[in-house]
CSV table of C-alpha atoms and ligand atoms in Angstrom, one decimal:
chain,number,residue,atom,x,y,z
A,12,MET,CA,10.7,79.1,30.2
A,13,LYS,CA,7.8,76.9,31.3
A,14,TRP,CA,4.8,75.9,29.3
A,15,PRO,CA,1.6,77.6,30.6
A,16,LYS,CA,-0.8,75.4,32.6
A,17,LYS,CA,-3.9,77.6,32.2
A,18,VAL,CA,-6.3,78.4,29.4
A,19,LEU,CA,-8.7,81.2,28.8
A,20,MET,CA,-11.7,80.6,26.6
A,21,ALA,CA,-14.8,82.6,25.9
A,22,HIS,CA,-18.3,81.0,25.8
A,23,PRO,CA,-19.6,80.8,22.3
A,24,ASP,CA,-23.2,81.8,23.0
A,25,SER,CA,-22.8,84.9,20.9
A,26,PHE,CA,-20.5,83.4,18.3
A,27,ASP,CA,-21.7,84.2,14.8
A,28,ILE,CA,-20.7,85.6,11.4
A,29,GLU,CA,-22.1,89.1,11.1
A,30,TYR,CA,-19.4,90.8,9.0
A,31,ALA,CA,-16.4,89.6,7.0
A,32,ILE,CA,-13.0,90.8,8.0
A,33,ASN,CA,-11.1,87.9,6.5
A,34,PRO,CA,-11.7,85.9,3.3
A,35,HIS,CA,-12.7,82.7,5.2
A,36,MET,CA,-15.9,84.3,6.5
A,37,LYS,CA,-17.6,84.3,3.1
A,38,ASP,CA,-18.7,81.5,0.8
A,39,ALA,CA,-17.8,81.1,-2.9
A,40,LYS,CA,-20.7,83.4,-3.8
A,41,GLY,CA,-19.5,86.1,-1.5
A,42,ARG,CA,-22.3,85.6,1.1
A,43,LEU,CA,-21.5,85.5,4.9
A,44,ASN,CA,-21.1,81.9,6.1
A,45,LYS,CA,-23.9,80.6,8.3
A,46,VAL,CA,-23.1,79.2,11.7
A,47,ASP,CA,-24.8,76.1,13.1
A,48,LYS,CA,-25.1,77.3,16.7
A,49,GLU,CA,-25.8,74.0,18.3
A,50,LYS,CA,-22.9,72.4,16.5
A,51,ALA,CA,-20.6,75.3,17.4
A,52,LEU,CA,-21.4,74.9,21.1
A,53,LYS,CA,-20.7,71.2,21.0
A,54,GLN,CA,-17.4,71.7,19.2
A,55,TRP,CA,-16.4,74.3,21.7
A,56,GLU,CA,-17.3,72.0,24.6
A,57,VAL,CA,-15.2,69.2,23.2
A,58,LEU,CA,-12.2,71.6,22.8
A,59,LYS,CA,-12.6,72.7,26.4
A,60,GLU,CA,-12.8,69.1,27.6
A,61,THR,CA,-9.7,68.2,25.6
A,62,PHE,CA,-7.7,71.0,27.3
A,63,ASN,CA,-8.9,69.7,30.7
A,64,THR,CA,-7.9,66.2,29.9
A,65,LEU,CA,-4.5,67.4,29.0
A,66,GLY,CA,-4.1,68.8,32.5
A,67,LEU,CA,-4.8,72.4,31.8
A,68,SER,CA,-7.3,74.4,33.9
A,69,VAL,CA,-9.8,76.4,31.8
A,70,ASP,CA,-11.2,79.8,32.7
A,71,VAL,CA,-14.3,80.9,30.7
A,72,LEU,CA,-15.3,84.4,30.0
A,73,PRO,CA,-19.1,84.8,29.5
A,74,ALA,CA,-20.3,85.6,26.0
A,75,VAL,CA,-21.1,89.2,25.1
A,76,GLU,CA,-24.1,89.6,22.9
A,77,SER,CA,-22.7,92.2,20.5
A,78,LEU,CA,-19.3,90.6,20.1
A,79,PRO,CA,-19.5,87.5,17.8
A,80,ASP,CA,-15.7,87.1,17.5
A,81,MET,CA,-15.0,87.2,21.2
A,82,VAL,CA,-14.7,83.4,21.3
A,83,PHE,CA,-11.3,83.8,19.5
A,84,THR,CA,-9.4,84.5,22.7
A,85,ALA,CA,-5.9,84.3,21.3
A,86,ASN,CA,-6.4,87.8,19.9
A,87,GLN,CA,-7.2,90.3,22.7
A,88,THR,CA,-4.1,89.8,24.8
A,89,PHE,CA,-0.5,88.8,24.8
A,90,PRO,CA,0.6,87.1,28.1
A,91,PHE,CA,4.2,87.1,29.3
A,92,LEU,CA,6.0,86.3,32.5
A,93,LYS,CA,7.7,88.9,34.7
A,94,ASN,CA,9.0,87.8,38.1
A,95,ASN,CA,7.2,84.5,37.6
A,96,LYS,CA,3.8,86.3,37.3
A,97,THR,CA,1.6,86.5,34.3
A,98,GLN,CA,1.4,90.0,32.8
A,99,ILE,CA,-0.9,91.0,30.0
A,100,ILE,CA,-0.3,93.3,27.0
A,101,LEU,CA,-3.7,94.5,25.8
A,102,SER,CA,-4.4,94.3,22.1
A,103,GLN,CA,-5.8,97.1,19.9
A,104,MET,CA,-7.9,95.3,17.4
A,105,ASN,CA,-7.6,96.2,13.8
A,106,SER,CA,-11.3,96.1,13.0
A,107,LYS,CA,-13.7,98.5,14.8
A,108,LYS,CA,-16.1,95.5,15.1
A,109,ARG,CA,-13.8,93.7,17.5
A,110,GLN,CA,-12.3,96.7,19.5
A,111,ASP,CA,-14.8,96.4,22.4
A,112,GLU,CA,-13.7,92.8,23.1
A,113,VAL,CA,-10.5,93.9,24.8
A,114,THR,CA,-12.2,95.6,27.8
A,115,TYR,CA,-13.6,92.3,29.0
A,116,PHE,CA,-10.1,90.7,28.9
A,117,SER,CA,-8.7,93.7,30.7
A,118,LYS,CA,-11.3,93.3,33.4
A,119,TRP,CA,-10.5,89.5,33.7
A,120,ALA,CA,-6.8,90.2,34.0
A,121,ASN,CA,-7.4,92.8,36.8
A,122,GLU,CA,-9.7,90.4,38.7
A,123,ASN,CA,-7.0,87.8,38.5
A,124,ASN,CA,-4.3,90.2,39.8
A,125,MET,CA,-2.4,90.3,36.5
A,126,GLU,CA,-0.7,93.6,35.6
A,127,THR,CA,-2.0,95.0,32.2
A,128,TYR,CA,-0.1,97.1,29.7
A,129,ALA,CA,-1.6,99.4,27.2
A,130,TYR,CA,0.9,100.3,24.5
A,131,LYS,CA,1.0,103.8,23.0
A,132,THR,CA,2.4,103.4,19.5
A,133,GLN,CA,0.0,104.2,16.7
A,134,GLY,CA,-1.2,101.0,15.1
A,135,SER,CA,-3.0,97.8,15.8
A,136,PHE,CA,-1.8,94.6,17.5
A,137,GLU,CA,-3.9,91.4,17.8
A,138,GLY,CA,-2.2,89.6,20.6
A,139,MET,CA,-1.3,85.9,20.1
A,140,GLY,CA,-3.0,85.9,16.8
A,141,ASP,CA,0.2,87.5,15.6
A,142,ALA,CA,2.8,87.2,18.4
A,143,LEU,CA,3.7,83.6,19.2
A,144,TRP,CA,5.8,82.2,21.9
A,145,ASN,CA,8.3,79.4,21.5
A,146,TYR,CA,7.9,78.5,25.2
A,147,GLU,CA,10.9,76.2,25.2
A,148,SER,CA,13.5,78.6,23.7
A,149,ASP,CA,11.9,81.6,25.3
A,150,GLU,CA,11.6,83.5,22.0
A,151,VAL,CA,8.7,85.5,20.4
A,152,TYR,CA,7.8,85.6,16.8
A,153,GLY,CA,5.8,88.6,15.6
A,154,GLY,CA,3.8,88.5,12.4
A,155,TYR,CA,2.7,91.8,10.8
A,156,GLY,CA,1.1,93.0,7.6
A,157,PHE,CA,-2.7,92.5,8.0
A,158,ARG,CA,-3.9,92.9,11.6
A,159,THR,CA,-0.7,94.0,13.4
A,160,SER,CA,1.5,97.0,12.5
A,161,GLU,CA,5.2,96.3,12.6
A,162,ALA,CA,5.9,99.5,14.4
A,163,VAL,CA,4.1,98.3,17.5
A,164,TYR,CA,6.7,95.6,18.1
A,165,ASP,CA,9.4,98.2,19.0
A,166,GLU,CA,7.4,99.2,22.1
A,167,LEU,CA,6.4,95.6,22.9
A,168,GLU,CA,10.0,94.6,22.9
A,169,GLN,CA,10.6,97.3,25.6
A,170,ILE,CA,7.6,96.0,27.7
A,171,ILE,CA,8.6,92.4,27.6
A,172,ASP,CA,12.3,93.1,27.6
A,173,LYS,CA,13.0,90.7,24.7
A,174,LYS,CA,13.7,90.8,21.0
A,175,ILE,CA,10.7,89.9,18.8
A,176,HIS,CA,11.6,88.1,15.5
A,177,ARG,CA,9.5,89.8,12.9
A,178,LEU,CA,7.8,87.9,10.1
A,179,LYS,CA,6.1,89.6,7.2
A,180,LEU,CA,2.7,88.1,6.2
A,181,VAL,CA,1.8,88.4,2.5
A,182,SER,CA,-1.3,86.3,1.9
A,183,GLU,CA,-4.8,87.4,3.0
A,184,ASN,CA,-5.8,83.8,3.7
A,185,PHE,CA,-3.1,83.8,6.4
A,186,TYR,CA,-3.9,87.2,7.9
A,187,HIS,CA,-2.7,86.2,11.4
A,188,LEU,CA,0.7,84.5,12.1
A,189,ASP,CA,-1.2,81.7,13.9
A,190,THR,CA,-2.8,80.7,10.7
A,191,CYS,CA,0.5,79.9,9.1
A,192,LEU,CA,3.0,79.1,11.9
A,193,ALA,CA,2.5,76.6,14.7
A,194,ILE,CA,5.5,76.3,17.1
A,195,VAL,CA,5.3,72.9,18.8
A,196,ASN,CA,8.6,72.6,20.6
A,197,LYS,CA,12.1,74.1,20.7
A,198,ASP,CA,13.2,73.0,17.3
A,199,THR,CA,9.9,72.0,15.6
A,200,ALA,CA,7.3,74.1,13.9
A,201,PHE,CA,4.6,73.6,11.2
A,202,VAL,CA,4.5,76.3,8.6
A,203,VAL,CA,2.6,77.4,5.5
A,204,LYS,CA,5.2,78.7,3.1
A,205,GLU,CA,2.7,80.8,1.1
A,206,GLY,CA,2.0,83.0,4.2
A,207,PHE,CA,5.4,84.6,4.3
A,208,ASP,CA,7.7,86.8,2.2
A,209,LYS,CA,10.9,85.1,1.2
A,210,THR,CA,13.1,86.7,3.9
A,211,SER,CA,10.8,85.7,6.7
A,212,PHE,CA,10.5,82.1,5.4
A,213,ASP,CA,14.2,81.8,5.0
A,214,PHE,CA,14.6,83.1,8.6
A,215,LEU,CA,12.3,80.4,9.9
A,216,LYS,CA,14.4,77.8,8.2
A,217,THR,CA,17.4,78.9,10.3
A,218,LYS,CA,15.4,78.8,13.5
A,219,PHE,CA,13.8,75.3,13.4
A,220,THR,CA,15.6,72.0,12.6
A,221,HIS,CA,12.2,70.5,11.8
A,222,LEU,CA,10.2,72.9,9.8
A,223,ILE,CA,7.2,71.0,8.4
A,224,GLU,CA,5.5,72.6,5.4
A,225,ILE,CA,1.8,72.2,5.4
A,226,PRO,CA,0.2,71.8,2.0
A,227,LEU,CA,-2.0,74.7,0.9
A,228,ASP,CA,-5.3,72.8,0.9
A,229,GLU,CA,-4.8,71.6,4.5
A,230,ALA,CA,-3.8,75.1,5.5
A,231,ILE,CA,-6.8,76.9,4.0
A,232,ASN,CA,-9.6,74.3,4.3
A,233,GLY,CA,-8.4,72.4,7.4
A,234,PHE,CA,-6.6,75.3,9.2
A,235,ALA,CA,-3.8,72.8,10.0
A,236,GLY,CA,-1.5,75.8,10.6
A,237,ASN,CA,-3.7,76.7,13.5
A,238,LEU,CA,-2.9,73.5,15.4
A,239,CYS,CA,-2.1,74.0,19.1
A,240,ALA,CA,0.7,72.5,21.1
A,241,VAL,CA,0.2,72.6,24.8
A,242,ASN,CA,3.2,71.1,26.5
A,243,GLY,CA,5.8,70.0,23.9
A,244,THR,CA,4.2,66.5,23.6
A,245,ASP,CA,0.5,66.9,22.8
A,246,ILE,CA,-0.9,68.6,19.8
A,247,VAL,CA,-4.6,69.5,19.3
A,248,ILE,CA,-5.6,69.8,15.7
A,249,GLN,CA,-8.5,70.1,13.4
A,250,LYS,CA,-9.4,66.6,12.0
A,251,ASP,CA,-9.1,65.7,8.3
A,252,ASN,CA,-5.6,67.1,7.9
A,253,PRO,CA,-3.9,63.8,6.9
A,254,TYR,CA,-0.5,65.2,6.0
A,255,ALA,CA,0.0,67.4,9.0
A,256,ILE,CA,-1.4,64.7,11.4
A,257,SER,CA,0.9,62.0,10.0
A,258,LYS,CA,3.9,64.3,10.2
A,259,ALA,CA,3.1,65.1,13.8
A,260,LYS,CA,2.8,61.4,14.6
A,261,ASP,CA,6.1,60.6,12.8
A,262,LEU,CA,7.8,63.2,15.0
A,263,GLY,CA,6.5,61.4,18.1
A,264,PHE,CA,3.8,63.8,19.1
A,265,GLU,CA,0.5,62.7,20.7
A,266,VAL,CA,-2.1,64.0,18.4
A,267,HIS,CA,-5.7,64.9,19.5
A,268,GLU,CA,-8.0,65.4,16.5
A,269,ILE,CA,-11.1,67.5,17.1
A,270,ASP,CA,-13.7,69.2,14.9
A,271,THR,CA,-13.8,73.0,14.8
A,272,SER,CA,-15.6,73.3,11.4
A,273,GLU,CA,-18.0,76.0,12.6
A,274,TYR,CA,-15.2,78.2,13.7
A,275,ILE,CA,-13.2,77.7,10.5
A,276,LYS,CA,-16.2,79.3,8.8
A,277,SER,CA,-15.1,82.5,10.6
A,278,GLY,CA,-11.4,82.0,9.9
A,279,GLY,CA,-10.3,80.4,13.2
A,280,SER,CA,-9.6,77.0,14.7
A,281,VAL,CA,-7.9,75.5,17.8
A,282,PHE,CA,-5.1,77.9,18.4
A,283,CYS,CA,-7.4,81.0,17.9
A,284,MET,CA,-10.0,79.7,20.4
A,285,LYS,CA,-7.8,79.8,23.5
A,286,GLN,CA,-5.3,81.8,25.3
A,287,LEU,CA,-2.6,80.1,27.3
A,288,PHE,CA,-1.2,81.8,30.4
A,289,TRP,CA,0.6,80.8,33.6
B,28,LIG,N1,-13.3,86.1,12.6
B,28,LIG,C1,-12.1,86.4,13.4
B,28,LIG,C2,-11.3,87.5,12.8
B,28,LIG,O1,-11.3,87.7,11.6
B,28,LIG,C3,-11.3,85.1,13.5
B,28,LIG,C4,-10.1,85.3,14.4
B,28,LIG,C5,-9.3,84.0,14.4
B,28,LIG,N2,-8.2,84.1,15.3
B,28,LIG,C6,-6.9,83.9,15.1
B,28,LIG,N3,-6.1,83.9,16.1
B,28,LIG,N4,-6.5,83.6,13.9
B,28,LIG,O2,-10.8,88.3,13.5
């Protein structure tokens, strides 16, 4: 299967922290984190520019005033290929606060002639927050436990005509699979051990010859587990993650360090802020 060449982002004009649906969104005293809007816009622009420089074309959805988490475009859809065309499974967001986001992505898909699928199983599913492609081996890993119900994967397997390897998430800090697993090529992934139950972690060890364990502080504070591989060679990652970055360089990857600190305050970083599609 080929690596996607296109990226979907959403403009951060309305990005903010207005509620807390994961532990990262609050400070030590339990107050909602405050976003520096100007800084957030600059950081988003650098990320967009980085994708451009890496040869990806970027589509941008306009911000929607009442939807402060819309900027995390990994979550509302799950793209897959059928007959060489991008098809889109629409998410059902776990939190009411985010449910309206999906309509805008559905509209975007229709305008771009992509077929959309609405699953019927009872339960939520948060797109590529929880279901991750290994584009090189053509496999899908499905995280469940916080935002996605395991039951939904039975139906998704039918839709995409492929088995989904299920991984149980056990730590609130790693509420989406993309916060604790980053697949960078066929046999290499970065992982946060604390995010998984033992069976799931042991399974990952059988799937990747290079399974790099990210230390907990880089996983929680630097969102290193949310790094984004775009073509098997280049990795985009939050700066100040010395261990993960040096491991990636040792393995021969081209590492692009950027700053997503404003988005980490909401529980997301590079991987969350984009959707790849073909
Ligand atoms: N505040 C957002 C939420 O809790 C962050 C989403 C981050 N996205 C991700 N793919 N992990 O839903």
